[in-house]
mmCIF file of C-alpha atoms in Angstrom:
data_model
loop_
_atom_site.group_PDB
_atom_site.id
_atom_site.type_symbol
_atom_site.label_atom_id
_atom_site.label_comp_id
_atom_site.label_asym_id
_atom_site.label_seq_id
_atom_site.Cartn_x
_atom_site.Cartn_y
_atom_site.Cartn_z
ATOM 1 C CA MET A 1 207.691 36.069 101.981
ATOM 2 C CA PHE A 2 206.506 39.647 102.160
ATOM 3 C CA PRO A 3 207.512 41.777 105.167
ATOM 4 C CA LEU A 4 204.777 42.820 107.535
ATOM 5 C CA PRO A 5 203.797 46.510 107.288
ATOM 6 C CA ASN A 6 205.020 48.860 109.995
ATOM 7 C CA MET A 7 201.825 49.517 112.000
ATOM 8 C CA GLU A 8 203.445 52.344 113.949
ATOM 9 C CA GLU A 9 204.330 54.417 110.891
ATOM 10 C CA PRO A 10 200.800 55.588 109.968
ATOM 11 C CA ALA A 11 200.108 56.580 113.569
ATOM 12 C CA ALA A 12 203.327 58.558 113.796
ATOM 13 C CA LYS A 13 202.710 60.133 110.411
ATOM 14 C CA LYS A 14 199.172 61.069 111.464
ATOM 15 C CA LYS A 15 200.504 62.604 114.666
ATOM 16 C CA ARG A 16 203.054 64.676 112.743
ATOM 17 C CA SER A 17 200.491 65.833 110.154
ATOM 18 C CA SER A 18 197.955 66.796 112.827
ATOM 19 C CA ALA A 19 200.609 68.872 114.541
ATOM 20 C CA LEU A 20 201.045 70.813 111.293
ATOM 21 C CA LEU A 21 197.325 71.680 111.042
ATOM 22 C CA PRO A 22 196.474 75.157 112.299
ATOM 23 C CA ASP A 23 194.387 75.398 115.461
ATOM 24 C CA TRP A 24 191.217 77.154 114.259
ATOM 25 C CA SER A 25 190.189 77.897 117.864
ATOM 26 C CA GLN A 26 193.112 80.346 118.014
ATOM 27 C CA LEU A 27 191.659 82.501 115.233
ATOM 28 C CA PRO A 28 190.980 86.122 116.200
ATOM 29 C CA LYS A 29 187.634 86.648 117.917
ATOM 30 C CA GLU A 30 186.562 89.134 115.219
ATOM 31 C CA LEU A 31 187.132 86.528 112.470
ATOM 32 C CA LEU A 32 185.173 83.864 114.375
ATOM 33 C CA GLU A 33 182.282 86.343 114.674
ATOM 34 C CA ILE A 34 182.307 86.876 110.889
ATOM 35 C CA ILE A 35 182.242 83.098 110.350
ATOM 36 C CA THR A 36 179.368 82.774 112.842
ATOM 37 C CA ASP A 37 177.298 85.430 111.031
ATOM 38 C CA ASN A 38 177.694 83.723 107.627
ATOM 39 C CA VAL A 39 176.670 80.145 108.406
ATOM 40 C CA ASN A 40 173.446 78.582 109.651
ATOM 41 C CA CYS A 41 172.919 79.761 113.213
ATOM 42 C CA PHE A 42 172.016 76.283 114.443
ATOM 43 C CA ASP A 43 175.223 74.838 112.987
ATOM 44 C CA ILE A 44 176.987 77.184 115.393
ATOM 45 C CA VAL A 45 174.694 76.131 118.250
ATOM 46 C CA HIS A 46 175.481 72.477 117.510
ATOM 47 C CA ALA A 47 179.205 73.214 117.259
ATOM 48 C CA ARG A 48 179.096 74.880 120.681
ATOM 49 C CA SER A 49 177.592 71.654 122.020
ATOM 50 C CA VAL A 50 180.593 69.487 121.095
ATOM 51 C CA CYS A 51 182.805 70.369 124.050
ATOM 52 C CA THR A 52 183.738 73.160 126.439
ATOM 53 C CA SER A 53 186.609 74.307 124.207
ATOM 54 C CA TRP A 54 184.360 74.697 121.141
ATOM 55 C CA ARG A 55 181.708 76.393 123.238
ATOM 56 C CA SER A 56 184.169 79.029 124.410
ATOM 57 C CA SER A 57 185.620 79.493 120.886
ATOM 58 C CA PHE A 58 182.393 80.191 119.007
ATOM 59 C CA PRO A 59 180.372 83.256 120.038
ATOM 60 C CA PHE A 60 176.665 82.650 120.429
ATOM 61 C CA PRO A 61 174.847 83.560 117.143
ATOM 62 C CA SER A 62 173.738 87.172 117.285
ATOM 63 C CA CYS A 63 170.488 86.375 115.435
ATOM 64 C CA LEU A 64 169.392 84.196 118.363
ATOM 65 C CA LEU A 65 170.013 86.842 120.999
ATOM 66 C CA ARG A 66 166.936 88.429 122.538
ATOM 67 C CA SER A 67 166.787 92.201 122.583
ATOM 68 C CA SER A 68 164.492 93.830 125.127
ATOM 69 C CA TYR A 69 163.010 97.191 126.085
ATOM 70 C CA SER A 70 161.815 98.493 129.451
ATOM 71 C CA LEU A 71 158.336 100.011 129.171
ATOM 72 C CA PRO A 72 156.202 101.686 131.855
ATOM 73 C CA THR A 73 153.220 99.864 133.324
ATOM 74 C CA PHE A 74 149.640 101.129 133.205
ATOM 75 C CA ASP A 75 146.565 100.685 135.349
ATOM 76 C CA LYS A 76 144.479 97.849 133.943
ATOM 77 C CA LEU A 77 141.190 99.627 134.717
ATOM 78 C CA SER A 78 141.849 103.319 134.000
ATOM 79 C CA LEU A 79 144.547 102.494 131.361
ATOM 80 C CA GLU A 80 146.640 105.397 132.698
ATOM 81 C CA THR A 81 150.442 105.061 132.815
ATOM 82 C CA ASN A 82 151.917 104.310 136.242
ATOM 83 C CA GLU A 83 154.909 106.251 137.512
ATOM 84 C CA GLU A 84 156.408 103.149 139.120
ATOM 85 C CA GLY A 85 157.044 99.690 137.752
ATOM 86 C CA THR A 86 158.101 98.472 134.318
ATOM 87 C CA TYR A 87 157.187 95.861 131.740
ATOM 88 C CA VAL A 88 159.781 94.163 129.577
ATOM 89 C CA LEU A 89 159.108 93.899 125.856
ATOM 90 C CA GLY A 90 161.261 91.120 124.385
ATOM 91 C CA LYS A 91 162.115 90.338 120.746
ATOM 92 C CA ILE A 92 162.187 86.548 120.462
ATOM 93 C CA PRO A 93 163.603 84.524 117.546
ATOM 94 C CA TYR A 94 160.792 82.189 116.445
ATOM 95 C CA PHE A 95 161.265 78.726 114.927
ATOM 96 C CA LEU A 96 159.468 75.594 113.821
ATOM 97 C CA PHE A 97 161.076 72.335 114.954
ATOM 98 C CA ARG A 98 160.082 69.049 113.340
ATOM 99 C CA VAL A 99 161.118 65.951 115.255
ATOM 100 C CA ARG A 100 162.186 63.208 112.859
ATOM 101 C CA ALA A 101 159.807 60.252 113.149
ATOM 102 C CA LEU A 102 161.245 56.888 114.233
ATOM 103 C CA THR A 103 159.328 54.992 111.540
ATOM 104 C CA ALA A 104 157.301 55.871 108.442
ATOM 105 C CA GLU A 105 154.112 55.010 110.360
ATOM 106 C CA SER A 106 154.932 57.135 113.415
ATOM 107 C CA PRO A 107 153.069 60.425 113.929
ATOM 108 C CA SER A 108 155.003 63.630 113.261
ATOM 109 C CA GLU A 109 155.612 66.076 116.104
ATOM 110 C CA TYR A 110 156.066 69.813 115.569
ATOM 111 C CA PHE A 111 156.998 72.582 117.974
ATOM 112 C CA PHE A 112 156.405 76.285 117.280
ATOM 113 C CA GLY A 113 158.094 78.694 119.644
ATOM 114 C CA GLY A 114 160.841 81.084 120.649
ATOM 115 C CA ILE A 115 164.375 80.164 121.577
ATOM 116 C CA GLY A 116 166.925 81.868 123.774
ATOM 117 C CA ARG A 117 170.393 81.397 125.171
ATOM 118 C CA ASP A 118 170.916 79.301 128.291
ATOM 119 C CA GLU A 119 173.219 81.477 130.375
ATOM 120 C CA SER A 120 174.203 78.753 132.852
ATOM 121 C CA GLU A 121 177.792 77.681 132.282
ATOM 122 C CA GLU A 122 177.448 74.798 134.741
ATOM 123 C CA LEU A 123 174.950 72.883 132.631
ATOM 124 C CA PRO A 124 176.271 70.260 130.178
ATOM 125 C CA CYS A 125 177.050 71.506 126.668
ATOM 126 C CA PRO A 126 174.172 69.677 124.895
ATOM 127 C CA ILE A 127 171.785 72.082 126.671
ATOM 128 C CA GLN A 128 172.942 74.565 124.023
ATOM 129 C CA CYS A 129 170.834 72.775 121.390
ATOM 130 C CA SER A 130 167.859 71.809 123.524
ATOM 131 C CA VAL A 131 164.383 73.269 123.907
ATOM 132 C CA LYS A 132 162.383 73.171 127.107
ATOM 133 C CA VAL A 133 159.064 71.463 126.412
ATOM 134 C CA LYS A 134 156.127 71.423 128.807
ATOM 135 C CA ILE A 135 153.307 69.017 127.974
ATOM 136 C CA GLN A 136 150.192 69.145 130.117
ATOM 137 C CA GLY A 137 150.272 66.560 132.869
ATOM 138 C CA SER A 138 154.053 66.176 132.854
ATOM 139 C CA ASP A 139 157.150 67.945 134.151
ATOM 140 C CA PRO A 140 159.176 70.223 131.839
ATOM 141 C CA THR A 141 161.776 68.311 129.838
ATOM 142 C CA LEU A 142 164.741 69.325 127.673
ATOM 143 C CA MET A 143 164.435 67.970 124.138
ATOM 144 C CA LYS A 144 167.633 67.898 122.074
ATOM 145 C CA MET A 145 167.409 69.620 118.702
ATOM 146 C CA ASN A 146 170.398 67.873 117.070
ATOM 147 C CA ASP A 147 168.203 65.629 114.961
ATOM 148 C CA CYS A 148 165.392 68.090 114.184
ATOM 149 C CA GLN A 149 164.516 69.939 111.032
ATOM 150 C CA ILE A 150 164.562 73.624 111.962
ATOM 151 C CA PHE A 151 162.755 76.407 110.097
ATOM 152 C CA PRO A 152 163.267 80.084 111.010
ATOM 153 C CA LEU A 153 159.990 82.006 111.311
ATOM 154 C CA GLY A 154 161.300 85.502 111.960
ATOM 155 C CA HIS A 155 160.655 87.157 115.320
ATOM 156 C CA GLN A 156 157.776 87.614 117.715
ATOM 157 C CA TYR A 157 157.456 90.205 120.467
ATOM 158 C CA LYS A 158 156.300 89.247 123.946
ATOM 159 C CA MET A 159 155.408 91.196 127.092
ATOM 160 C CA PHE A 160 157.287 89.500 129.929
ATOM 161 C CA GLY A 161 155.635 89.573 133.321
ATOM 162 C CA TRP A 162 152.156 89.454 131.797
ATOM 163 C CA GLU A 163 149.711 86.610 131.956
ATOM 164 C CA LEU A 164 148.580 85.297 128.576
ATOM 165 C CA LYS A 165 144.961 86.245 129.297
ATOM 166 C CA ASP A 166 145.908 89.931 129.640
ATOM 167 C CA TYR A 167 146.830 90.593 126.024
ATOM 168 C CA ARG A 168 146.372 89.115 122.561
ATOM 169 C CA GLY A 169 149.490 90.345 120.799
ATOM 170 C CA VAL A 170 152.021 93.169 120.572
ATOM 171 C CA ALA A 171 153.851 94.790 117.630
ATOM 172 C CA PHE A 172 156.986 96.961 117.552
ATOM 173 C CA LEU A 173 158.449 99.271 114.890
ATOM 174 C CA PRO A 174 161.662 101.336 115.040
ATOM 175 C CA LEU A 175 161.613 104.787 113.425
ATOM 176 C CA TYR A 176 164.420 105.255 110.900
ATOM 177 C CA LYS A 177 163.707 108.745 109.552
ATOM 178 C CA GLU A 178 166.433 111.379 109.883
ATOM 179 C CA GLY A 179 166.545 112.883 113.339
ATOM 180 C CA ARG A 180 164.509 110.054 114.880
ATOM 181 C CA GLY A 181 167.177 107.396 115.299
ATOM 182 C CA GLY A 182 166.589 105.145 118.282
ATOM 183 C CA GLU A 183 162.899 106.033 118.539
ATOM 184 C CA PHE A 184 160.196 103.378 118.351
ATOM 185 C CA VAL A 185 156.433 102.798 118.536
ATOM 186 C CA VAL A 186 154.597 99.906 120.227
ATOM 187 C CA LEU A 187 151.005 98.783 119.559
ATOM 188 C CA LEU A 188 149.447 96.476 122.152
ATOM 189 C CA ASN A 189 146.301 94.417 121.607
ATOM 190 C CA TYR A 190 145.190 94.608 125.226
ATOM 191 C CA TYR A 191 142.515 92.655 127.089
ATOM 192 C CA TYR A 192 139.151 92.522 125.266
ATOM 193 C CA GLY A 193 140.559 94.017 122.077
ATOM 194 C CA LYS A 194 141.552 97.452 123.380
ATOM 195 C CA LEU A 195 144.292 98.855 121.141
ATOM 196 C CA MET A 196 146.993 100.689 123.137
ATOM 197 C CA VAL A 197 149.899 102.750 121.737
ATOM 198 C CA LEU A 198 153.221 103.866 123.234
ATOM 199 C CA THR A 199 155.928 106.071 121.675
ATOM 200 C CA SER A 200 159.500 106.140 122.979
ATOM 201 C CA VAL A 201 159.393 109.963 122.992
ATOM 202 C CA GLU A 202 156.549 110.195 125.540
ATOM 203 C CA MET A 203 156.907 106.766 127.192
ATOM 204 C CA LYS A 204 153.209 106.801 128.071
ATOM 205 C CA TRP A 205 150.485 104.316 127.205
ATOM 206 C CA LYS A 206 147.380 105.697 125.490
ATOM 207 C CA ARG A 207 144.236 104.218 124.046
ATOM 208 C CA PHE A 208 144.424 104.444 120.243
ATOM 209 C CA GLU A 209 141.426 106.760 120.051
ATOM 210 C CA LYS A 210 141.186 106.844 116.250
ATOM 211 C CA LEU A 211 140.247 103.150 116.305
ATOM 212 C CA SER A 212 138.678 102.906 119.763
ATOM 213 C CA GLU A 213 135.146 102.197 118.531
ATOM 214 C CA THR A 214 135.955 98.648 117.457
ATOM 215 C CA LEU A 215 137.685 95.708 119.147
ATOM 216 C CA CYS A 216 141.081 94.641 117.796
ATOM 217 C CA SER A 217 141.641 90.980 116.908
ATOM 218 C CA ASN A 218 145.147 90.980 115.408
ATOM 219 C CA VAL A 219 148.110 93.373 115.034
ATOM 220 C CA VAL A 220 151.232 92.751 112.903
ATOM 221 C CA THR A 221 153.989 94.723 111.171
ATOM 222 C CA PHE A 222 154.853 94.583 107.474
ATOM 223 C CA ARG A 223 157.305 96.749 105.511
ATOM 224 C CA GLY A 224 157.455 99.517 108.077
ATOM 225 C CA ARG A 225 153.732 99.750 108.844
ATOM 226 C CA PHE A 226 151.340 98.362 111.432
ATOM 227 C CA TYR A 227 148.322 96.398 110.222
ATOM 228 C CA VAL A 228 145.317 95.824 112.480
ATOM 229 C CA SER A 229 142.263 93.619 111.974
ATOM 230 C CA PHE A 230 139.053 93.792 114.009
ATOM 231 C CA LEU A 231 136.426 91.496 115.478
ATOM 232 C CA SER A 232 133.317 93.395 114.432
ATOM 233 C CA ARG A 233 134.039 94.963 111.057
ATOM 234 C CA ARG A 234 135.216 93.714 107.674
ATOM 235 C CA THR A 235 138.252 95.975 107.554
ATOM 236 C CA VAL A 236 142.003 95.823 107.956
ATOM 237 C CA VAL A 237 143.640 99.144 108.812
ATOM 238 C CA GLY A 238 147.226 100.079 108.023
ATOM 239 C CA ILE A 239 148.857 102.552 110.425
ATOM 240 C CA ASP A 240 151.810 104.800 109.615
ATOM 241 C CA PRO A 241 154.151 104.589 112.657
ATOM 242 C CA HIS A 242 155.394 108.194 112.227
ATOM 243 C CA SER A 243 152.053 109.983 112.012
ATOM 244 C CA LEU A 244 149.936 107.235 113.656
ATOM 245 C CA GLU A 245 147.296 107.906 110.991
ATOM 246 C CA PRO A 246 145.027 104.975 109.959
ATOM 247 C CA LEU A 247 145.086 103.905 106.307
ATOM 248 C CA PRO A 248 141.961 101.771 105.641
ATOM 249 C CA GLN A 249 142.270 98.533 103.647
ATOM 250 C CA SER A 250 139.687 95.890 102.769
ATOM 251 C CA GLY A 251 139.651 92.421 104.335
ATOM 252 C CA LEU A 252 139.118 90.675 107.716
ATOM 253 C CA ASN A 253 140.386 88.430 110.491
ATOM 254 C CA PHE A 254 143.892 86.894 110.582
ATOM 255 C CA LEU A 255 146.985 88.670 109.234
ATOM 256 C CA VAL A 256 149.969 86.444 108.363
ATOM 257 C CA PRO A 257 153.277 88.041 107.323
ATOM 258 C CA SER A 258 155.648 85.981 105.174
ATOM 259 C CA GLY A 259 158.899 87.680 106.111
ATOM 260 C CA ASP A 260 159.096 91.092 104.447
ATOM 261 C CA ASP A 261 157.995 89.677 101.073
ATOM 262 C CA GLU A 262 154.249 89.074 101.392
ATOM 263 C CA LEU A 263 151.378 89.831 103.763
ATOM 264 C CA PHE A 264 148.421 87.438 103.699
ATOM 265 C CA LEU A 265 144.919 87.843 105.060
ATOM 266 C CA VAL A 266 142.898 84.773 106.118
ATOM 267 C CA GLU A 267 139.170 85.458 106.435
ATOM 268 C CA VAL A 268 137.188 82.748 108.221
ATOM 269 C CA MET A 269 133.567 82.164 107.152
ATOM 270 C CA VAL A 270 131.212 80.617 109.721
ATOM 271 C CA PRO A 271 127.974 79.035 108.378
ATOM 272 C CA SER A 272 124.915 80.764 109.816
ATOM 273 C CA GLY A 273 123.786 79.146 113.058
ATOM 274 C CA ASP A 274 126.446 76.406 112.919
ATOM 275 C CA PHE A 275 129.650 76.594 114.950
ATOM 276 C CA ASP A 276 131.087 73.297 113.678
ATOM 277 C CA PHE A 277 134.790 73.960 113.026
ATOM 278 C CA ASN A 278 134.830 71.350 110.263
ATOM 279 C CA ARG A 279 132.353 73.419 108.227
ATOM 280 C CA PHE A 280 134.326 76.651 108.433
ATOM 281 C CA THR A 281 135.728 77.925 105.139
ATOM 282 C CA CYS A 282 138.384 80.536 104.428
ATOM 283 C CA ASN A 283 139.075 83.298 101.979
ATOM 284 C CA VAL A 284 142.803 84.040 101.506
ATOM 285 C CA SER A 285 144.129 87.311 100.063
ATOM 286 C CA ARG A 286 147.557 88.835 99.446
ATOM 287 C CA LEU A 287 148.292 92.532 99.899
ATOM 288 C CA ASP A 288 149.085 94.381 96.671
ATOM 289 C CA GLU A 289 150.840 97.319 98.313
ATOM 290 C CA GLU A 290 151.215 99.382 95.136
ATOM 291 C CA ALA A 291 147.539 99.097 94.210
ATOM 292 C CA GLY A 292 146.442 99.465 97.836
ATOM 293 C CA LYS A 293 144.138 96.446 97.743
ATOM 294 C CA TRP A 294 143.886 92.771 98.693
ATOM 295 C CA VAL A 295 144.061 90.169 95.900
ATOM 296 C CA LYS A 296 142.403 86.783 96.407
ATOM 297 C CA VAL A 297 144.709 83.753 96.393
ATOM 298 C CA SER A 298 143.953 80.109 95.598
ATOM 299 C CA ASP A 299 147.537 78.827 95.544
ATOM 300 C CA LEU A 300 150.154 79.472 98.233
ATOM 301 C CA GLY A 301 152.878 77.473 96.494
ATOM 302 C CA ASP A 302 155.016 75.654 99.053
ATOM 303 C CA ARG A 303 153.949 78.013 101.873
ATOM 304 C CA VAL A 304 152.175 76.910 105.034
ATOM 305 C CA LEU A 305 150.254 79.610 106.927
ATOM 306 C CA VAL A 306 150.025 78.950 110.677
ATOM 307 C CA ILE A 307 147.348 80.737 112.730
ATOM 308 C CA ALA A 308 148.420 80.785 116.388
ATOM 309 C CA ARG A 309 147.233 82.662 119.459
ATOM 310 C CA LEU A 310 150.191 84.974 120.095
ATOM 311 C CA GLY A 311 151.412 85.373 116.529
ATOM 312 C CA ASN A 312 150.663 84.084 113.041
ATOM 313 C CA VAL A 313 153.615 82.815 110.979
ATOM 314 C CA SER A 314 154.418 81.183 107.644
ATOM 315 C CA PHE A 315 157.167 78.886 106.411
ATOM 316 C CA SER A 316 158.170 76.911 103.339
ATOM 317 C CA ALA A 317 157.335 73.202 103.409
ATOM 318 C CA LYS A 318 159.517 72.270 100.429
ATOM 319 C CA GLU A 319 162.136 70.697 102.713
ATOM 320 C CA LEU A 320 159.615 68.583 104.607
ATOM 321 C CA PRO A 321 159.513 64.906 103.563
ATOM 322 C CA ASP A 322 156.411 63.399 101.956
ATOM 323 C CA GLY A 323 153.960 61.913 104.417
ATOM 324 C CA CYS A 324 155.056 63.976 107.427
ATOM 325 C CA GLY A 325 151.531 65.330 107.876
ATOM 326 C CA VAL A 326 152.169 68.956 106.832
ATOM 327 C CA SER A 327 152.447 69.983 103.185
ATOM 328 C CA GLY A 328 152.652 73.218 101.228
ATOM 329 C CA ASN A 329 149.693 75.230 99.946
ATOM 330 C CA SER A 330 147.854 74.802 103.247
ATOM 331 C CA ILE A 331 146.675 76.648 106.353
ATOM 332 C CA VAL A 332 147.020 75.264 109.885
ATOM 333 C CA PHE A 333 144.885 76.614 112.740
ATOM 334 C CA THR A 334 146.260 76.006 116.242
ATOM 335 C CA ASN A 335 144.231 78.675 118.052
ATOM 336 C CA TRP A 336 140.770 77.079 118.217
ATOM 337 C CA PRO A 337 139.415 76.137 121.674
ATOM 338 C CA GLN A 338 139.431 72.564 123.014
ATOM 339 C CA ASP A 339 142.831 71.859 121.399
ATOM 340 C CA VAL A 340 141.263 71.525 117.941
ATOM 341 C CA THR A 341 143.748 71.608 115.043
ATOM 342 C CA LEU A 342 142.424 72.045 111.504
ATOM 343 C CA PHE A 343 144.238 71.868 108.162
ATOM 344 C CA TYR A 344 142.819 73.803 105.210
ATOM 345 C CA LYS A 345 143.348 73.097 101.508
ATOM 346 C CA TYR A 346 141.887 74.738 98.410
ATOM 347 C CA GLY A 347 139.268 72.581 96.692
ATOM 348 C CA PRO A 348 135.546 71.953 95.995
ATOM 349 C CA TYR A 349 133.190 72.862 98.828
ATOM 350 C CA LYS A 350 131.098 69.879 99.941
ATOM 351 C CA GLY A 351 128.436 71.773 101.858
ATOM 352 C CA SER A 352 125.525 73.872 100.647
ATOM 353 C CA ALA A 353 126.524 76.550 98.124
ATOM 354 C CA GLU A 354 124.079 78.951 99.802
ATOM 355 C CA GLU A 355 126.298 78.970 102.881
ATOM 356 C CA LEU A 356 129.133 80.619 100.971
ATOM 357 C CA PRO A 357 129.301 84.378 100.356
ATOM 358 C CA ASP A 358 129.811 85.830 96.904
ATOM 359 C CA GLY A 359 133.312 86.047 95.575
ATOM 360 C CA TYR A 360 134.457 82.449 95.941
ATOM 361 C CA GLY A 361 135.984 80.725 92.941
ATOM 362 C CA VAL A 362 133.630 78.739 90.707
ATOM 363 C CA ASN A 363 134.739 75.605 88.848
ATOM 364 C CA GLY A 364 131.842 74.696 86.589
ATOM 365 C CA ASN A 365 128.845 74.520 88.932
ATOM 366 C CA ILE A 366 131.052 73.773 91.976
ATOM 367 C CA LYS A 367 132.341 76.508 94.227
ATOM 368 C CA THR A 368 135.976 76.071 95.252
ATOM 369 C CA VAL A 369 137.131 77.358 98.608
ATOM 370 C CA TRP A 370 139.745 76.963 101.294
ATOM 371 C CA ARG A 371 138.125 74.169 103.296
ATOM 372 C CA THR A 372 139.090 71.696 105.993
ATOM 373 C CA SER A 373 141.156 68.739 104.817
ATOM 374 C CA ARG A 374 140.782 65.235 106.223
ATOM 375 C CA GLU A 375 144.136 64.000 104.929
ATOM 376 C CA ASN A 376 145.627 64.269 108.423
ATOM 377 C CA SER A 377 144.446 64.993 111.926
ATOM 378 C CA GLY A 378 146.331 66.996 114.518
ATOM 379 C CA VAL A 379 146.321 67.164 118.300
ATOM 380 C CA ILE A 380 147.561 70.146 120.309
ATOM 381 C CA LEU A 381 149.702 68.800 123.140
ATOM 382 C CA ASN A 382 150.520 72.176 124.638
ATOM 383 C CA THR A 383 150.301 75.902 123.829
ATOM 384 C CA PHE A 384 152.869 77.459 126.201
ATOM 385 C CA PRO A 385 155.787 78.194 126.263
ATOM 386 C CA VAL A 386 155.813 76.583 122.799
ATOM 387 C CA VAL A 387 153.007 75.153 120.663
ATOM 388 C CA ALA A 388 153.418 71.361 120.551
ATOM 389 C CA LEU A 389 151.512 69.695 117.699
ATOM 390 C CA ARG A 390 151.279 65.979 116.883
ATOM 391 C CA VAL A 391 150.076 65.102 113.373
ATOM 392 C CA GLU A 392 148.603 61.639 112.870
ATOM 393 C CA ARG A 393 148.868 60.011 109.461
#
């Protein structure tokens, strides 16, 4: 007869061994900050959500902190700077969240938007990895991000205290040249396409007179320069932030930076006399900075270009699962009226060839273009404070 095992021994042994393990929460604060800066920022956010002790041990990721600048106000009619009052320009970390579908047949939900720290210490820890979502017709809710795929999309700048109808975008560049440390320049795409400029030296808003004859549609930054597109002319203008001199480029419409690696230009073609979104086509180009020209592109690789109202972004779709409704080498428009969402792919144009301008690719007798794709349909659930998109399979 074999003796019964001592059930208390493993527990005691485990207790003794756990007592020998070092308490990582007692590591120096400086070392914990180094660890935080070298791992995925959302792993830290999730770790802070485990318990109060972990939350107090890990510093909030610095890359998710919002920096801000106080800027003077200006009169909305005369455009002259006011002596009293301030605006707040905020730098917001921007992300794409994909909610994992419950079943293979379920629609996929995506959220594009900024994220910030919840400063309330009285709220439960899981708030640390939640995003406030406001869908039209419902109260704001907190959606946990623990089980989401998360894609960083860089940063967007926002004017706090402004209504969305008052401006169409804002861009910020620091000046790094010797003797100009701490200085910066701001370009504001104000109401009805008026391009405004502010330098930290003068702290006064001015109309950008060198480009005042045309209405601005889009302003972005790329490799230390501003780039501006216009509503009424087929030109993109680069602007040196130090001299504020325009540097003309060719192209039109929507500018989409891909980090600091690439800058894309999406030109939308509208058939004459027909404002059917499904018949729109696109021309996509990539900036060749050395040659000073735009090069047409028919393959984006695993990139997805997203055209949104307050900032165009791009991300890699290689980590998205098959069948989730969004795939690489595509363009997604979320800024059309009436909550229309269109997906564009490169392929044969099915309309009349006469509707297309010269310069599109030709495959035999068939012109190939960036055209709307019917593989999936999308519905915009909300556009503020984040873009909520549901993709039906």
